[in-house]
Amino acid sequence: ARRRRSAAREGRGGTGTGMDSPSAAGLGGADPQLQRFIEVETQKQRFQQLVHQMTELCWEKCMDKPGPKLDSRAETCFVNCVERFIDTSQFILNRLEQTQKSKSAFSESLSD
């Protein structure tokens, strides 16, 4: 039980880089349904972590003093914060994808 608890704590890293979930490629000849299940669960975990990070960041930036209602300034701040968070996340994903493509193209040209 102790080992399970420490493993669960490690999976909740706040930086987004501690996501060492098994990937379908790492399972080799495992059942395709199991591979797909793990892929879907990993995607869910990543999404939940992004939502958590976004909520924490935007709350810190926009919420001065919690009250019974959001004032218009806080609401506008939350909307802008979420939109910028999504834009930034998308930019980073696109940039990483481009970097991966250029690395694999470079590797292929070396092997020719």
mmCIF file of N, CA and C in Angstrom:
data_model
loop_
_atom_site.group_PDB
_atom_site.id
_atom_site.type_symbol
_atom_site.label_atom_id
_atom_site.label_comp_id
_atom_site.label_asym_id
_atom_site.label_seq_id
_atom_site.Cartn_x
_atom_site.Cartn_y
_atom_site.Cartn_z
ATOM 1 N N ALA A 1 0.826 -1.194 0.000
ATOM 2 C CA ALA A 1 0.000 0.000 0.000
ATOM 3 C C ALA A 1 0.864 1.249 0.000
ATOM 4 N N ARG A 2 1.989 1.197 0.710
ATOM 5 C CA ARG A 2 2.872 2.358 0.772
ATOM 6 C C ARG A 2 3.444 2.668 -0.611
ATOM 7 N N ARG A 3 3.819 1.646 -1.349
ATOM 8 C CA ARG A 3 4.384 1.833 -2.674
ATOM 9 C C ARG A 3 3.352 2.471 -3.607
ATOM 10 N N ARG A 4 2.089 2.049 -3.492
ATOM 11 C CA ARG A 4 1.028 2.591 -4.331
ATOM 12 C C ARG A 4 0.823 4.079 -4.065
ATOM 13 N N ARG A 5 0.845 4.467 -2.789
ATOM 14 C CA ARG A 5 0.644 5.874 -2.448
ATOM 15 C C ARG A 5 1.765 6.739 -3.000
ATOM 16 N N SER A 6 3.011 6.300 -2.889
ATOM 17 C CA SER A 6 4.114 7.116 -3.384
ATOM 18 C C SER A 6 4.076 7.200 -4.905
ATOM 19 N N ALA A 7 3.661 6.137 -5.567
ATOM 20 C CA ALA A 7 3.544 6.174 -7.024
ATOM 21 C C ALA A 7 2.448 7.143 -7.444
ATOM 22 N N ALA A 8 1.357 7.179 -6.684
ATOM 23 C CA ALA A 8 0.267 8.102 -7.008
ATOM 24 C C ALA A 8 0.721 9.541 -6.826
ATOM 25 N N ARG A 9 1.519 9.803 -5.787
ATOM 26 C CA ARG A 9 2.014 11.162 -5.569
ATOM 27 C C ARG A 9 2.943 11.588 -6.681
ATOM 28 N N GLU A 10 3.803 10.689 -7.173
ATOM 29 C CA GLU A 10 4.733 11.023 -8.242
ATOM 30 C C GLU A 10 3.999 11.373 -9.519
ATOM 31 N N GLY A 11 2.858 10.776 -9.775
ATOM 32 C CA GLY A 11 2.096 11.020 -10.991
ATOM 33 C C GLY A 11 1.418 12.367 -11.018
ATOM 34 N N ARG A 12 1.415 13.105 -9.887
ATOM 35 C CA ARG A 12 0.737 14.392 -9.833
ATOM 36 C C ARG A 12 1.715 15.546 -9.927
ATOM 37 N N GLY A 13 2.797 15.396 -10.697
ATOM 38 C CA GLY A 13 3.794 16.458 -10.803
ATOM 39 C C GLY A 13 3.188 17.734 -11.338
ATOM 40 N N GLY A 14 3.597 18.883 -10.810
ATOM 41 C CA GLY A 14 3.005 20.156 -11.188
ATOM 42 C C GLY A 14 3.593 20.766 -12.440
ATOM 43 N N THR A 15 4.680 20.217 -12.963
ATOM 44 C CA THR A 15 5.328 20.844 -14.100
ATOM 45 C C THR A 15 4.828 20.325 -15.430
ATOM 46 N N GLY A 16 4.158 19.201 -15.431
ATOM 47 C CA GLY A 16 3.692 18.636 -16.688
ATOM 48 C C GLY A 16 4.732 17.726 -17.307
ATOM 49 N N THR A 17 5.948 17.656 -16.737
ATOM 50 C CA THR A 17 6.980 16.799 -17.290
ATOM 51 C C THR A 17 7.063 15.467 -16.586
ATOM 52 N N GLY A 18 6.392 15.292 -15.471
ATOM 53 C CA GLY A 18 6.463 14.054 -14.717
ATOM 54 C C GLY A 18 5.434 13.041 -15.154
ATOM 55 N N MET A 19 5.059 13.058 -16.405
ATOM 56 C CA MET A 19 4.014 12.181 -16.900
ATOM 57 C C MET A 19 4.669 10.937 -17.504
ATOM 58 N N ASP A 20 5.165 10.040 -16.672
ATOM 59 C CA ASP A 20 5.841 8.859 -17.154
ATOM 60 C C ASP A 20 4.891 7.685 -17.260
ATOM 61 N N SER A 21 3.747 7.888 -17.877
ATOM 62 C CA SER A 21 2.788 6.820 -18.077
ATOM 63 C C SER A 21 3.279 5.919 -19.190
ATOM 64 N N PRO A 22 2.960 4.647 -19.108
ATOM 65 C CA PRO A 22 3.395 3.754 -20.178
ATOM 66 C C PRO A 22 2.702 4.120 -21.479
ATOM 67 N N SER A 23 3.465 4.123 -22.550
ATOM 68 C CA SER A 23 2.872 4.417 -23.847
ATOM 69 C C SER A 23 2.622 3.114 -24.583
ATOM 70 N N ALA A 24 1.811 3.193 -25.616
ATOM 71 C CA ALA A 24 1.495 2.000 -26.391
ATOM 72 C C ALA A 24 2.757 1.432 -27.029
ATOM 73 N N ALA A 25 3.684 2.310 -27.436
ATOM 74 C CA ALA A 25 4.924 1.852 -28.059
ATOM 75 C C ALA A 25 5.776 1.064 -27.067
ATOM 76 N N GLY A 26 5.711 1.423 -25.790
ATOM 77 C CA GLY A 26 6.501 0.754 -24.775
ATOM 78 C C GLY A 26 5.945 -0.609 -24.385
ATOM 79 N N LEU A 27 4.756 -0.941 -24.848
ATOM 80 C CA LEU A 27 4.143 -2.215 -24.478
ATOM 81 C C LEU A 27 4.476 -3.328 -25.456
ATOM 82 N N GLY A 28 5.100 -2.989 -26.562
ATOM 83 C CA GLY A 28 5.513 -4.003 -27.518
ATOM 84 C C GLY A 28 4.349 -4.771 -28.105
ATOM 85 N N GLY A 29 4.297 -6.063 -27.821
ATOM 86 C CA GLY A 29 3.283 -6.926 -28.404
ATOM 87 C C GLY A 29 2.044 -7.076 -27.546
ATOM 88 N N ALA A 30 1.754 -6.109 -26.708
ATOM 89 C CA ALA A 30 0.574 -6.200 -25.838
ATOM 90 C C ALA A 30 -0.707 -6.115 -26.672
ATOM 91 N N ASP A 31 -1.785 -6.517 -26.067
ATOM 92 C CA ASP A 31 -3.106 -6.506 -26.679
ATOM 93 C C ASP A 31 -3.444 -5.104 -27.208
ATOM 94 N N PRO A 32 -3.878 -4.968 -28.463
ATOM 95 C CA PRO A 32 -4.203 -3.654 -29.028
ATOM 96 C C PRO A 32 -5.286 -2.905 -28.245
ATOM 97 N N GLN A 33 -6.242 -3.637 -27.683
ATOM 98 C CA GLN A 33 -7.274 -2.978 -26.880
ATOM 99 C C GLN A 33 -6.670 -2.383 -25.616
ATOM 100 N N LEU A 34 -5.740 -3.083 -25.020
ATOM 101 C CA LEU A 34 -5.055 -2.571 -23.831
ATOM 102 C C LEU A 34 -4.225 -1.344 -24.192
ATOM 103 N N GLN A 35 -3.545 -1.406 -25.328
ATOM 104 C CA GLN A 35 -2.754 -0.265 -25.783
ATOM 105 C C GLN A 35 -3.640 0.961 -25.963
ATOM 106 N N ARG A 36 -4.770 0.778 -26.614
ATOM 107 C CA ARG A 36 -5.694 1.886 -26.860
ATOM 108 C C ARG A 36 -6.233 2.438 -25.540
ATOM 109 N N PHE A 37 -6.574 1.547 -24.613
ATOM 110 C CA PHE A 37 -7.065 1.976 -23.307
ATOM 111 C C PHE A 37 -6.026 2.838 -22.603
ATOM 112 N N ILE A 38 -4.780 2.411 -22.633
ATOM 113 C CA ILE A 38 -3.710 3.163 -21.972
ATOM 114 C C ILE A 38 -3.505 4.510 -22.655
ATOM 115 N N GLU A 39 -3.572 4.549 -23.984
ATOM 116 C CA GLU A 39 -3.452 5.817 -24.709
ATOM 117 C C GLU A 39 -4.552 6.793 -24.293
ATOM 118 N N VAL A 40 -5.785 6.297 -24.243
ATOM 119 C CA VAL A 40 -6.925 7.144 -23.882
ATOM 120 C C VAL A 40 -6.783 7.641 -22.449
ATOM 121 N N GLU A 41 -6.410 6.760 -21.528
ATOM 122 C CA GLU A 41 -6.254 7.159 -20.120
ATOM 123 C C GLU A 41 -5.109 8.158 -19.962
ATOM 124 N N THR A 42 -4.042 7.988 -20.720
ATOM 125 C CA THR A 42 -2.927 8.928 -20.665
ATOM 126 C C THR A 42 -3.363 10.297 -21.171
ATOM 127 N N GLN A 43 -4.147 10.321 -22.264
ATOM 128 C CA GLN A 43 -4.663 11.588 -22.773
ATOM 129 C C GLN A 43 -5.569 12.263 -21.756
ATOM 130 N N LYS A 44 -6.414 11.479 -21.091
ATOM 131 C CA LYS A 44 -7.288 12.041 -20.057
ATOM 132 C C LYS A 44 -6.463 12.657 -18.933
ATOM 133 N N GLN A 45 -5.429 11.942 -18.519
ATOM 134 C CA GLN A 45 -4.571 12.429 -17.444
ATOM 135 C C GLN A 45 -3.890 13.731 -17.844
ATOM 136 N N ARG A 46 -3.389 13.803 -19.058
ATOM 137 C CA ARG A 46 -2.735 15.033 -19.532
ATOM 138 C C ARG A 46 -3.725 16.187 -19.580
ATOM 139 N N PHE A 47 -4.924 15.917 -20.063
ATOM 140 C CA PHE A 47 -5.943 16.963 -20.129
ATOM 141 C C PHE A 47 -6.286 17.469 -18.730
ATOM 142 N N GLN A 48 -6.493 16.558 -17.791
ATOM 143 C CA GLN A 48 -6.815 16.956 -16.422
ATOM 144 C C GLN A 48 -5.687 17.767 -15.804
ATOM 145 N N GLN A 49 -4.452 17.404 -16.102
ATOM 146 C CA GLN A 49 -3.324 18.149 -15.563
ATOM 147 C C GLN A 49 -3.272 19.553 -16.167
ATOM 148 N N LEU A 50 -3.546 19.671 -17.456
ATOM 149 C CA LEU A 50 -3.581 20.999 -18.089
ATOM 150 C C LEU A 50 -4.672 21.874 -17.484
ATOM 151 N N VAL A 51 -5.849 21.297 -17.276
ATOM 152 C CA VAL A 51 -6.946 22.055 -16.667
ATOM 153 C C VAL A 51 -6.561 22.498 -15.261
ATOM 154 N N HIS A 52 -5.925 21.616 -14.518
ATOM 155 C CA HIS A 52 -5.493 21.960 -13.160
ATOM 156 C C HIS A 52 -4.479 23.104 -13.189
ATOM 157 N N GLN A 53 -3.498 23.014 -14.079
ATOM 158 C CA GLN A 53 -2.482 24.067 -14.182
ATOM 159 C C GLN A 53 -3.119 25.393 -14.580
ATOM 160 N N MET A 54 -4.022 25.348 -15.549
ATOM 161 C CA MET A 54 -4.679 26.559 -16.018
ATOM 162 C C MET A 54 -5.508 27.184 -14.907
ATOM 163 N N THR A 55 -6.253 26.363 -14.192
ATOM 164 C CA THR A 55 -7.088 26.864 -13.095
ATOM 165 C C THR A 55 -6.229 27.513 -12.019
ATOM 166 N N GLU A 56 -5.161 26.850 -11.637
ATOM 167 C CA GLU A 56 -4.281 27.382 -10.599
ATOM 168 C C GLU A 56 -3.651 28.703 -11.033
ATOM 169 N N LEU A 57 -3.136 28.743 -12.259
ATOM 170 C CA LEU A 57 -2.495 29.950 -12.762
ATOM 171 C C LEU A 57 -3.483 31.112 -12.842
ATOM 172 N N CYS A 58 -4.626 30.876 -13.455
ATOM 173 C CA CYS A 58 -5.600 31.949 -13.655
ATOM 174 C C CYS A 58 -6.213 32.401 -12.330
ATOM 175 N N TRP A 59 -6.403 31.484 -11.404
ATOM 176 C CA TRP A 59 -6.945 31.858 -10.093
ATOM 177 C C TRP A 59 -5.980 32.816 -9.396
ATOM 178 N N GLU A 60 -4.695 32.473 -9.419
ATOM 179 C CA GLU A 60 -3.693 33.319 -8.778
ATOM 180 C C GLU A 60 -3.625 34.696 -9.427
ATOM 181 N N LYS A 61 -3.748 34.747 -10.744
ATOM 182 C CA LYS A 61 -3.643 36.022 -11.454
ATOM 183 C C LYS A 61 -4.885 36.890 -11.296
ATOM 184 N N CYS A 62 -6.060 36.284 -11.266
ATOM 185 C CA CYS A 62 -7.299 37.044 -11.425
ATOM 186 C C CYS A 62 -8.126 37.205 -10.159
ATOM 187 N N MET A 63 -7.917 36.398 -9.164
ATOM 188 C CA MET A 63 -8.803 36.420 -8.002
ATOM 189 C C MET A 63 -8.149 37.158 -6.850
ATOM 190 N N ASP A 64 -8.519 38.416 -6.665
ATOM 191 C CA ASP A 64 -7.962 39.202 -5.570
ATOM 192 C C ASP A 64 -8.570 38.770 -4.244
ATOM 193 N N LYS A 65 -9.881 38.859 -4.183
ATOM 194 C CA LYS A 65 -10.581 38.499 -2.949
ATOM 195 C C LYS A 65 -11.856 37.738 -3.322
ATOM 196 N N PRO A 66 -11.920 36.461 -2.935
ATOM 197 C CA PRO A 66 -13.116 35.677 -3.255
ATOM 198 C C PRO A 66 -14.366 36.282 -2.615
ATOM 199 N N GLY A 67 -15.443 36.282 -3.359
ATOM 200 C CA GLY A 67 -16.706 36.796 -2.865
ATOM 201 C C GLY A 67 -17.852 35.979 -3.414
ATOM 202 N N PRO A 68 -19.076 36.396 -3.145
ATOM 203 C CA PRO A 68 -20.231 35.618 -3.603
ATOM 204 C C PRO A 68 -20.425 35.680 -5.120
ATOM 205 N N LYS A 69 -19.880 36.712 -5.774
ATOM 206 C CA LYS A 69 -20.019 36.863 -7.227
ATOM 207 C C LYS A 69 -18.689 37.293 -7.826
ATOM 208 N N LEU A 70 -18.523 36.964 -9.116
ATOM 209 C CA LEU A 70 -17.363 37.468 -9.850
ATOM 210 C C LEU A 70 -17.678 38.870 -10.341
ATOM 211 N N ASP A 71 -16.763 39.804 -10.113
ATOM 212 C CA ASP A 71 -16.981 41.119 -10.701
ATOM 213 C C ASP A 71 -16.532 41.077 -12.161
ATOM 214 N N SER A 72 -16.885 42.081 -12.904
ATOM 215 C CA SER A 72 -16.607 42.065 -14.348
ATOM 216 C C SER A 72 -15.112 42.064 -14.631
ATOM 217 N N ARG A 73 -14.329 42.725 -13.786
ATOM 218 C CA ARG A 73 -12.880 42.745 -13.983
ATOM 219 C C ARG A 73 -12.303 41.336 -13.844
ATOM 220 N N ALA A 74 -12.700 40.622 -12.796
ATOM 221 C CA ALA A 74 -12.201 39.260 -12.580
ATOM 222 C C ALA A 74 -12.668 38.333 -13.704
ATOM 223 N N GLU A 75 -13.913 38.485 -14.132
ATOM 224 C CA GLU A 75 -14.433 37.635 -15.208
ATOM 225 C C GLU A 75 -13.645 37.850 -16.495
ATOM 226 N N THR A 76 -13.399 39.113 -16.837
ATOM 227 C CA THR A 76 -12.614 39.430 -18.038
ATOM 228 C C THR A 76 -11.201 38.867 -17.913
ATOM 229 N N CYS A 77 -10.626 39.002 -16.716
ATOM 230 C CA CYS A 77 -9.285 38.477 -16.475
ATOM 231 C C CYS A 77 -9.254 36.965 -16.681
ATOM 232 N N PHE A 78 -10.236 36.237 -16.143
ATOM 233 C CA PHE A 78 -10.293 34.782 -16.304
ATOM 234 C C PHE A 78 -10.407 34.396 -17.778
ATOM 235 N N VAL A 79 -11.281 35.073 -18.499
ATOM 236 C CA VAL A 79 -11.459 34.765 -19.927
ATOM 237 C C VAL A 79 -10.145 34.967 -20.672
ATOM 238 N N ASN A 80 -9.495 36.108 -20.452
ATOM 239 C CA ASN A 80 -8.222 36.386 -21.127
ATOM 240 C C ASN A 80 -7.140 35.395 -20.720
ATOM 241 N N CYS A 81 -7.096 35.065 -19.438
ATOM 242 C CA CYS A 81 -6.090 34.127 -18.938
ATOM 243 C C CYS A 81 -6.259 32.755 -19.585
ATOM 244 N N VAL A 82 -7.469 32.262 -19.624
ATOM 245 C CA VAL A 82 -7.728 30.946 -20.222
ATOM 246 C C VAL A 82 -7.388 30.959 -21.713
ATOM 247 N N GLU A 83 -7.785 32.015 -22.412
ATOM 248 C CA GLU A 83 -7.486 32.093 -23.845
ATOM 249 C C GLU A 83 -5.980 32.129 -24.098
ATOM 250 N N ARG A 84 -5.244 32.889 -23.292
ATOM 251 C CA ARG A 84 -3.781 32.952 -23.463
ATOM 252 C C ARG A 84 -3.137 31.622 -23.098
ATOM 253 N N PHE A 85 -3.648 30.943 -22.078
ATOM 254 C CA PHE A 85 -3.118 29.645 -21.685
ATOM 255 C C PHE A 85 -3.295 28.649 -22.832
ATOM 256 N N ILE A 86 -4.472 28.643 -23.430
ATOM 257 C CA ILE A 86 -4.744 27.732 -24.548
ATOM 258 C C ILE A 86 -3.863 28.081 -25.745
ATOM 259 N N ASP A 87 -3.753 29.379 -26.060
ATOM 260 C CA ASP A 87 -2.892 29.806 -27.173
ATOM 261 C C ASP A 87 -1.448 29.368 -26.957
ATOM 262 N N THR A 88 -0.965 29.582 -25.741
ATOM 263 C CA THR A 88 0.421 29.222 -25.423
ATOM 264 C C THR A 88 0.626 27.723 -25.509
ATOM 265 N N SER A 89 -0.294 26.952 -24.953
ATOM 266 C CA SER A 89 -0.181 25.493 -25.006
ATOM 267 C C SER A 89 -0.179 25.007 -26.448
ATOM 268 N N GLN A 90 -1.055 25.569 -27.266
ATOM 269 C CA GLN A 90 -1.125 25.174 -28.677
ATOM 270 C C GLN A 90 0.159 25.547 -29.416
ATOM 271 N N PHE A 91 0.687 26.733 -29.126
ATOM 272 C CA PHE A 91 1.941 27.167 -29.753
ATOM 273 C C PHE A 91 3.069 26.204 -29.408
ATOM 274 N N ILE A 92 3.170 25.842 -28.134
ATOM 275 C CA ILE A 92 4.238 24.939 -27.695
ATOM 276 C C ILE A 92 4.094 23.574 -28.358
ATOM 277 N N LEU A 93 2.863 23.043 -28.414
ATOM 278 C CA LEU A 93 2.650 21.750 -29.077
ATOM 279 C C LEU A 93 3.035 21.803 -30.549
ATOM 280 N N ASN A 94 2.626 22.869 -31.227
ATOM 281 C CA ASN A 94 2.975 23.013 -32.640
ATOM 282 C C ASN A 94 4.483 23.115 -32.833
ATOM 283 N N ARG A 95 5.131 23.858 -31.958
ATOM 284 C CA ARG A 95 6.580 24.028 -32.047
ATOM 285 C C ARG A 95 7.298 22.694 -31.809
ATOM 286 N N LEU A 96 6.852 21.950 -30.824
ATOM 287 C CA LEU A 96 7.453 20.638 -30.570
ATOM 288 C C LEU A 96 7.247 19.697 -31.751
ATOM 289 N N GLU A 97 6.075 19.756 -32.348
ATOM 290 C CA GLU A 97 5.778 18.921 -33.514
ATOM 291 C C GLU A 97 6.709 19.275 -34.668
ATOM 292 N N GLN A 98 6.897 20.579 -34.922
ATOM 293 C CA GLN A 98 7.801 21.021 -35.984
ATOM 294 C C GLN A 98 9.231 20.563 -35.708
ATOM 295 N N THR A 99 9.648 20.661 -34.456
ATOM 296 C CA THR A 99 10.993 20.245 -34.084
ATOM 297 C C THR A 99 11.173 18.753 -34.323
ATOM 298 N N GLN A 100 10.170 17.964 -33.944
ATOM 299 C CA GLN A 100 10.237 16.518 -34.166
ATOM 300 C C GLN A 100 10.324 16.195 -35.654
ATOM 301 N N LYS A 101 9.497 16.879 -36.455
ATOM 302 C CA LYS A 101 9.505 16.636 -37.903
ATOM 303 C C LYS A 101 10.853 16.988 -38.507
ATOM 304 N N SER A 102 11.400 18.115 -38.088
ATOM 305 C CA SER A 102 12.688 18.524 -38.661
ATOM 306 C C SER A 102 13.802 17.584 -38.225
ATOM 307 N N LYS A 103 13.736 17.059 -36.990
ATOM 308 C CA LYS A 103 14.734 16.098 -36.529
ATOM 309 C C LYS A 103 14.641 14.807 -37.321
ATOM 310 N N SER A 104 13.407 14.312 -37.543
ATOM 311 C CA SER A 104 13.268 13.051 -38.284
ATOM 312 C C SER A 104 13.639 13.247 -39.744
ATOM 313 N N ALA A 105 13.359 14.412 -40.326
ATOM 314 C CA ALA A 105 13.772 14.680 -41.712
ATOM 315 C C ALA A 105 15.276 14.735 -41.800
ATOM 316 N N PHE A 106 15.930 15.328 -40.807
ATOM 317 C CA PHE A 106 17.380 15.418 -40.764
ATOM 318 C C PHE A 106 17.985 14.013 -40.626
ATOM 319 N N SER A 107 17.398 13.193 -39.771
ATOM 320 C CA SER A 107 17.875 11.818 -39.570
ATOM 321 C C SER A 107 17.750 11.003 -40.850
ATOM 322 N N GLU A 108 16.619 11.176 -41.544
ATOM 323 C CA GLU A 108 16.405 10.444 -42.796
ATOM 324 C C GLU A 108 17.401 10.880 -43.850
ATOM 325 N N SER A 109 17.708 12.170 -43.925
ATOM 326 C CA SER A 109 18.660 12.644 -44.930
ATOM 327 C C SER A 109 20.067 12.131 -44.626
ATOM 328 N N LEU A 110 20.410 11.923 -43.360
ATOM 329 C CA LEU A 110 21.702 11.376 -43.006
ATOM 330 C C LEU A 110 21.808 9.899 -43.379
ATOM 331 N N SER A 111 20.708 9.178 -43.280
ATOM 332 C CA SER A 111 20.743 7.757 -43.570
ATOM 333 C C SER A 111 20.714 7.446 -45.058
ATOM 334 N N ASP A 112 20.397 8.451 -45.898
ATOM 335 C CA ASP A 112 20.358 8.229 -47.359
ATOM 336 C C ASP A 112 21.703 8.212 -47.980
#
